[in-house]
Structures are given as C-alpha cells and as structure tokens.
Coordinates of C-alpha atoms in Angstrom, one line a residue:
M16 CA 82.3 -10.6 -52.6
E17 CA 83.1 -6.8 -52.5
Y18 CA 86.9 -5.0 -52.7
W19 CA 88.9 -2.0 -52.6
Q20 CA 90.7 -2.2 -55.1
K21 CA 89.3 -5.5 -57.3
D22 CA 91.7 -5.2 -60.1
I23 CA 94.8 -5.3 -57.5
E24 CA 93.4 -7.9 -54.8
T25 CA 92.2 -9.9 -57.4
M26 CA 95.4 -9.7 -59.9
N27 CA 96.5 -13.4 -60.7
R28 CA 100.3 -14.3 -59.7
E29 CA 101.9 -14.3 -62.9
D30 CA 100.8 -10.4 -63.6
L31 CA 101.4 -9.6 -59.7
K32 CA 105.7 -10.9 -60.1
K33 CA 105.7 -8.8 -63.3
L34 CA 104.4 -6.1 -60.9
Q35 CA 106.8 -6.6 -58.1
F36 CA 109.8 -7.0 -60.5
E37 CA 109.2 -3.7 -62.4
R38 CA 108.9 -1.8 -59.0
L39 CA 111.6 -3.6 -57.1
R40 CA 114.0 -2.0 -60.5
K41 CA 112.8 1.3 -59.6
T42 CA 113.4 0.7 -55.6
I43 CA 116.9 -0.2 -56.1
E44 CA 117.9 2.1 -58.0
A45 CA 116.1 4.9 -56.1
A46 CA 117.0 2.7 -52.6
G47 CA 120.6 4.3 -54.1
N48 CA 120.8 7.7 -53.7
S49 CA 120.3 6.8 -49.6
P50 CA 123.6 7.5 -47.7
F51 CA 123.2 3.9 -46.3
Y52 CA 122.0 2.3 -49.5
S53 CA 124.1 3.8 -52.0
K54 CA 127.6 2.9 -49.7
V55 CA 125.8 -1.1 -49.2
F56 CA 125.2 -1.4 -53.1
K57 CA 128.5 -0.5 -53.7
E58 CA 130.1 -2.6 -51.4
N59 CA 128.6 -5.9 -52.8
G60 CA 128.3 -4.7 -56.8
I61 CA 124.5 -3.8 -56.6
T62 CA 123.5 -2.1 -59.8
A63 CA 119.6 -1.9 -60.7
D64 CA 121.0 -3.8 -63.7
S65 CA 122.4 -6.6 -61.6
I66 CA 118.5 -7.6 -60.4
Q67 CA 117.4 -9.3 -63.3
S68 CA 114.5 -11.5 -61.4
L69 CA 112.8 -11.6 -58.1
D70 CA 115.0 -14.0 -56.8
D71 CA 118.1 -11.6 -57.5
L72 CA 117.2 -10.2 -54.1
Q73 CA 118.7 -12.5 -52.5
K74 CA 122.4 -10.8 -53.8
I75 CA 121.4 -8.1 -51.3
P76 CA 122.5 -8.3 -47.9
F77 CA 119.8 -7.2 -45.3
T78 CA 118.7 -4.7 -43.6
T79 CA 118.3 -4.7 -39.5
K80 CA 116.4 -2.4 -37.1
D81 CA 120.4 -1.5 -35.7
D82 CA 121.2 -0.2 -39.0
L83 CA 118.2 2.3 -38.7
R84 CA 119.8 3.0 -35.3
N85 CA 123.4 3.7 -36.4
N86 CA 122.0 5.7 -39.4
Y87 CA 119.8 7.9 -37.6
P88 CA 118.1 10.6 -38.0
Y89 CA 118.8 10.7 -41.9
G90 CA 121.1 8.4 -42.9
M91 CA 118.6 5.9 -44.9
A92 CA 116.6 9.0 -46.8
A93 CA 116.4 8.1 -50.2
I94 CA 115.0 11.6 -50.8
P95 CA 116.0 15.2 -49.7
I96 CA 114.3 16.4 -46.3
K97 CA 112.1 18.7 -47.4
D98 CA 110.3 16.3 -50.0
C99 CA 109.6 14.2 -46.7
V100 CA 106.3 15.5 -45.4
R101 CA 106.3 13.4 -41.8
I102 CA 108.6 11.8 -39.9
H103 CA 107.4 8.9 -37.8
S104 CA 109.9 6.9 -35.0
S105 CA 109.7 4.0 -32.3
S106 CA 110.3 5.1 -28.8
G107 CA 114.1 4.8 -28.6
T108 CA 113.8 3.0 -25.0
T109 CA 117.3 1.2 -25.8
G110 CA 119.1 3.8 -28.1
N111 CA 118.5 6.0 -30.9
P112 CA 114.7 5.6 -32.1
T113 CA 114.5 4.1 -35.4
V114 CA 112.8 7.1 -37.7
V115 CA 110.9 7.2 -40.4
L116 CA 110.5 9.6 -43.3
H117 CA 107.1 9.8 -45.3
S118 CA 106.9 11.9 -48.8
A119 CA 103.0 13.4 -49.9
R120 CA 103.2 10.5 -52.0
D121 CA 103.8 7.4 -49.6
L122 CA 101.3 8.8 -47.2
D123 CA 98.5 8.4 -50.0
Q124 CA 99.7 4.9 -50.6
W125 CA 99.6 4.3 -47.1
A126 CA 96.3 5.7 -46.9
N127 CA 95.1 3.2 -49.2
Q128 CA 96.9 0.3 -47.8
V129 CA 94.7 1.1 -45.2
A130 CA 91.5 1.6 -46.5
R131 CA 92.1 -2.2 -48.1
C132 CA 92.5 -3.9 -44.3
M133 CA 89.5 -1.7 -43.4
Y134 CA 86.7 -2.7 -46.5
M135 CA 88.1 -6.1 -46.5
V136 CA 86.3 -6.2 -43.1
G137 CA 83.5 -4.2 -43.7
I138 CA 84.0 -1.0 -43.0
R139 CA 82.1 2.1 -45.3
D140 CA 81.9 5.5 -46.0
T141 CA 78.4 5.7 -44.1
D142 CA 80.1 4.3 -40.3
V143 CA 81.8 5.7 -37.4
F144 CA 84.9 4.6 -36.4
Q145 CA 86.5 4.9 -33.0
N146 CA 90.1 4.6 -33.1
T147 CA 92.1 4.6 -29.8
S148 CA 96.1 3.8 -31.2
G149 CA 98.2 6.2 -29.9
Y150 CA 98.7 9.2 -32.2
G151 CA 102.1 11.0 -32.8
M152 CA 105.0 9.7 -33.3
F153 CA 103.8 6.5 -33.3
T154 CA 102.5 5.0 -36.5
G155 CA 99.1 3.6 -35.7
G156 CA 96.7 6.1 -34.6
L157 CA 97.5 8.6 -37.5
G158 CA 98.3 5.6 -40.0
L159 CA 94.7 4.1 -39.1
H160 CA 93.3 7.5 -39.5
G161 CA 94.0 7.7 -42.7
G162 CA 92.9 4.8 -44.4
V163 CA 88.7 5.0 -42.3
Q164 CA 89.4 8.6 -43.9
N165 CA 90.3 7.6 -47.4
I166 CA 86.9 5.0 -47.7
G167 CA 85.3 8.3 -46.0
G168 CA 84.3 6.9 -42.7
T169 CA 84.0 9.2 -39.8
V170 CA 86.8 8.7 -37.5
I171 CA 86.4 9.0 -33.4
P172 CA 90.5 9.7 -33.0
M173 CA 89.9 9.2 -29.2
S174 CA 93.9 7.5 -28.8
S175 CA 94.7 6.0 -25.8
G176 CA 94.1 5.7 -22.4
N177 CA 90.6 7.1 -20.5
T178 CA 88.7 4.2 -20.9
Q179 CA 85.4 5.6 -19.5
K180 CA 85.2 8.3 -22.3
Q181 CA 86.3 5.7 -24.7
I182 CA 83.0 3.9 -23.8
Q183 CA 80.7 6.9 -23.4
L184 CA 81.2 8.0 -27.0
M185 CA 81.5 5.0 -28.1
H186 CA 78.1 4.3 -27.6
D187 CA 77.2 8.0 -27.6
F188 CA 78.6 8.2 -31.5
G189 CA 77.5 5.0 -32.7
A190 CA 80.8 3.9 -33.7
K191 CA 80.8 0.5 -36.1
G192 CA 84.1 -0.4 -35.9
L193 CA 87.2 -0.1 -33.1
A194 CA 91.0 -0.1 -33.5
C195 CA 93.2 -0.9 -31.0
T196 CA 95.6 -3.7 -29.2
P197 CA 93.6 -6.9 -28.1
S198 CA 94.3 -6.8 -24.5
Y199 CA 93.0 -3.6 -24.3
A200 CA 89.8 -4.6 -26.0
L201 CA 89.6 -6.9 -23.5
Y202 CA 90.1 -4.5 -20.9
L203 CA 87.0 -2.2 -23.0
A204 CA 84.7 -5.6 -23.1
E205 CA 85.1 -5.8 -19.1
T206 CA 84.4 -2.4 -18.6
I207 CA 81.5 -2.2 -20.5
H208 CA 80.2 -5.2 -19.0
S209 CA 80.5 -3.3 -15.4
S210 CA 79.4 0.6 -16.8
G211 CA 75.5 -1.1 -16.6
I212 CA 75.3 0.1 -20.5
P213 CA 73.8 -3.1 -22.0
L214 CA 75.5 -4.5 -24.7
E215 CA 72.9 -4.1 -27.0
E216 CA 72.8 0.0 -26.9
F217 CA 76.4 -0.8 -28.7
K218 CA 76.5 -0.2 -32.2
L219 CA 80.0 -1.9 -32.3
R220 CA 80.1 -4.7 -34.9
V221 CA 84.4 -4.5 -36.4
G222 CA 87.0 -5.2 -34.5
A223 CA 90.7 -4.4 -36.3
F224 CA 93.2 -5.7 -33.9
G225 CA 96.7 -5.8 -33.9
A226 CA 100.2 -4.2 -32.5
E227 CA 100.7 -7.2 -30.2
P228 CA 100.7 -11.2 -30.4
W229 CA 97.3 -12.3 -29.7
T230 CA 95.6 -15.8 -29.6
E231 CA 92.4 -17.3 -31.7
N232 CA 91.2 -18.0 -27.4
M233 CA 91.6 -14.3 -28.0
R234 CA 90.1 -13.7 -31.1
K235 CA 86.8 -15.9 -29.6
E236 CA 86.7 -14.0 -26.1
L237 CA 86.8 -10.5 -28.2
E238 CA 83.6 -11.5 -30.4
S239 CA 81.8 -12.8 -27.7
K240 CA 81.9 -9.9 -25.0
L241 CA 82.2 -7.4 -27.6
N242 CA 79.5 -8.9 -30.2
I243 CA 81.9 -8.1 -32.9
K244 CA 84.3 -10.0 -35.4
A245 CA 87.6 -9.4 -34.9
Y246 CA 90.7 -9.2 -37.4
D247 CA 93.9 -8.9 -37.2
I248 CA 96.0 -5.6 -39.5
Y249 CA 99.5 -5.9 -39.4
G250 CA 102.4 -3.8 -39.6
L251 CA 105.6 -2.3 -38.3
T252 CA 106.9 1.1 -38.1
E253 CA 109.8 0.3 -40.1
I254 CA 107.9 -0.8 -43.1
C255 CA 105.4 1.8 -43.1
G256 CA 103.3 1.4 -39.8
P257 CA 99.7 -0.7 -39.8
G258 CA 98.2 -1.5 -43.1
V259 CA 100.8 -3.5 -44.5
G260 CA 98.4 -6.6 -44.5
G261 CA 95.2 -7.6 -42.8
E262 CA 92.4 -10.5 -42.4
C263 CA 89.8 -10.7 -44.7
E264 CA 86.4 -12.2 -43.5
C265 CA 87.4 -16.1 -43.8
Q266 CA 90.0 -15.2 -40.7
N267 CA 92.2 -17.4 -41.9
G268 CA 95.2 -16.0 -42.7
T269 CA 96.4 -12.0 -43.0
H270 CA 97.0 -11.1 -46.9
L271 CA 99.9 -9.2 -47.5
W272 CA 99.8 -6.6 -49.8
E273 CA 102.6 -7.6 -52.7
D274 CA 102.2 -4.8 -55.2
H275 CA 103.7 -2.3 -52.6
F276 CA 105.8 -5.3 -50.3
F277 CA 107.9 -8.2 -51.0
P278 CA 107.6 -10.5 -48.5
E279 CA 110.2 -13.7 -47.7
I280 CA 110.7 -16.2 -45.3
V281 CA 114.3 -17.0 -44.3
D282 CA 115.7 -19.4 -41.3
P283 CA 116.2 -17.2 -38.7
V284 CA 120.0 -19.4 -38.5
T285 CA 121.3 -19.7 -41.6
L286 CA 119.5 -16.6 -43.1
E287 CA 118.8 -18.5 -46.6
P288 CA 115.2 -18.8 -48.1
V289 CA 113.0 -22.0 -46.3
E290 CA 110.9 -23.7 -48.7
P291 CA 107.2 -22.3 -49.4
G292 CA 104.7 -22.8 -46.5
Q293 CA 107.8 -23.8 -43.9
H294 CA 108.1 -21.1 -41.2
G295 CA 111.2 -18.6 -40.2
E296 CA 111.8 -14.9 -39.9
L297 CA 109.5 -12.9 -42.0
V298 CA 111.5 -10.3 -44.3
F299 CA 110.5 -7.1 -46.4
T300 CA 111.3 -5.3 -49.2
T301 CA 109.0 -1.9 -49.9
L302 CA 107.9 -1.6 -54.0
T303 CA 106.9 1.8 -53.4
K304 CA 108.4 3.8 -50.9
E305 CA 109.8 7.4 -51.7
G306 CA 111.3 8.6 -48.7
M307 CA 112.5 5.9 -47.2
P308 CA 112.6 2.7 -49.0
M309 CA 113.7 -0.7 -47.1
I310 CA 115.8 -3.5 -48.6
R311 CA 114.9 -7.2 -47.3
Y312 CA 114.3 -5.7 -43.5
R313 CA 114.1 -8.5 -41.1
T314 CA 111.5 -8.1 -38.8
R315 CA 112.1 -10.8 -37.0
D316 CA 108.9 -11.9 -37.0
L317 CA 108.2 -16.0 -36.9
T318 CA 105.5 -16.8 -39.6
H319 CA 105.1 -18.9 -42.3
L320 CA 103.0 -17.5 -45.4
I321 CA 100.4 -19.2 -47.8
Y322 CA 100.2 -18.9 -51.3
D323 CA 96.9 -20.9 -52.3
K324 CA 94.2 -18.7 -53.0
C325 CA 91.6 -17.1 -50.0
E326 CA 88.5 -18.1 -50.6
C327 CA 87.9 -14.4 -50.7
G328 CA 88.9 -14.4 -53.9
R329 CA 92.5 -12.1 -53.6
T330 CA 95.3 -13.1 -54.7
A331 CA 97.3 -11.9 -52.0
V332 CA 99.8 -13.8 -50.1
R333 CA 98.6 -14.6 -46.3
M334 CA 100.6 -14.8 -43.4
G335 CA 100.0 -17.3 -40.6
R336 CA 100.0 -16.1 -36.7
I337 CA 103.3 -14.9 -35.7
L338 CA 104.6 -17.5 -33.3
G339 CA 107.3 -15.2 -31.6
R340 CA 110.4 -13.6 -32.5
S341 CA 113.8 -14.7 -33.5
D342 CA 115.3 -12.3 -31.1

C-alpha cells in the first residue's frame, strides 16, 4: 500500500484526536480575529480557554451559508486582506455570493489535501491528468490543478465544455486521469463511443468525480464505458473546495482529512449530535485555515460517518454516500 503522507494518513485515532484538539484551540483563537466570529464568541462567552475538549465545540453556534452572505465580502476574514493571496466565491445566483479567502499557507495545505486524494487513487508524477473542472471563481479547477501539480503530475487545464477538443486532447496527450462531474463523464463516454476512436487507444484509467450526487450504478456504468476506476472526491467551496476528502482504492466510503477538518453529524431537525454511524447533517470545523476559518459550518449534506479502520490502512474517518440535502 502506498501513501502520500503515511504518518498522517495512518495515524492512530488517539494521536489524531490530540492533534485535532491542539489545532482546534488555535483555530478558535484565530477565528476571533474575524468581525463575524468576534461577535459570536463575545455573545456566547467563547474563548480558546473555554474549549477544554473536542466535545466543547458544541458550545459554539453553527455557521450557515446565510452568515457568509450577510457578511459579504470580508466580514468572515480572520487575517488582513493584504495577507490573502486568492479569493474564490460561489455564483451568488440567490443573493450575495459566498466568498472564501485563502492565505498562501492555505493554498499549500489545500494542494496537499488534493494530492492525498489523487495519490490515493493512483495518480503519480509520471501521469498526465485532464482537468475539466471550471477554472475561475469556482474552486474546482484551480483546486484540483494544484493537487495534481503537487504530486508532480502533468495537468491539462482544459476547464469545462468543448467536448470534441476534450476527447482529442485526452487521446493525443495520453491522459491517465480525468476530473469532472459524473454526469459530464457519462457524456464524454457517449461522445467517445460515437467518435469512431477505439476506446483501447485511450490511456485513461482513473476518474475523480464530484460536485454532484451520483450512485453506485453510475459508477459501474462509468467504469464500463470508459474502462476506468471511478472515485468520488468531496469538497465544498466554503471549507476550501475539492480535497476535503476522497475515496481510496477500496471504494467503500470517502476518507475525510481529519487533521484539517473536524466532522460532526447532527440531527437536521434538533441539531443535536447523533450516535456514531447514524445518518444526519454533516457539519465541519476547519482546523488549519488561516484566511477564513469556519466553525461548525452546516453543509446541509445528509450522510453518516464510518469510524472502522479501512482495509487500505488509512485511519481517517469515512463518509458514506450523500443521500440528499437538509434544505
């Protein structure tokens, strides 16, 4: 078994919890520098010293997408804007966009998280990787690009659309890996089959798919039609983007990188924690973000967490398939 960062990916849970707590205390202290969290902490009597265990995180109110919209553009920033090196945002089709700020260290951490996901599914420094995720304010394009580049792989920065050109370059450049939504991957498969180019001439072997829900039946269809192994990669703009977690070769749940993101599952109605293994709404607290830490962010994704050690040897918790949205 090969790992990108074996010491972290296989860390025992006791040591991982100690690391999470240490980073959580620092995160609470840093988040207090933002106008939004400064107000929240003051109203609820929260300081770094009031967090004496990971369970104490429940003393802090949830953060929602509306909080980000209401504090547009920089009200969530925990560092001066001059120390931020990149801004991403959502489309803002239903109001103010949600803005995400990154320091240089944040981008390095993010690239490393994506690299873990890509290395986990077999991408190496000798491989060509076709990235059809959108570049620009959307986090997918640049996020995935940075991760593959971190490994040393060769990135084709195709972005989205222009399907005929996608297929031509995938074939001519010998792409081994592909990133896109699963639905677009199915469209690519259909276009390849109708193009007249034999599938055997393509070197494609790995697909990293996300940004929309998909099923096991879609996985089987993709693997059959594209002659690949199809893996889920998970992320959300407000936390960082793709690379919050990804599937390993076992394809039995999405590993979440708990040294960077602390996950909770809560009842979407009562907002109380559920028993381990039960379904509910996924909530994240970032543990290493500098530009814009997020405390107890409600993702609205409905899923469950699997704490059993994976056959791949990684100890990071696994997330089951997302079954829907709480909103």
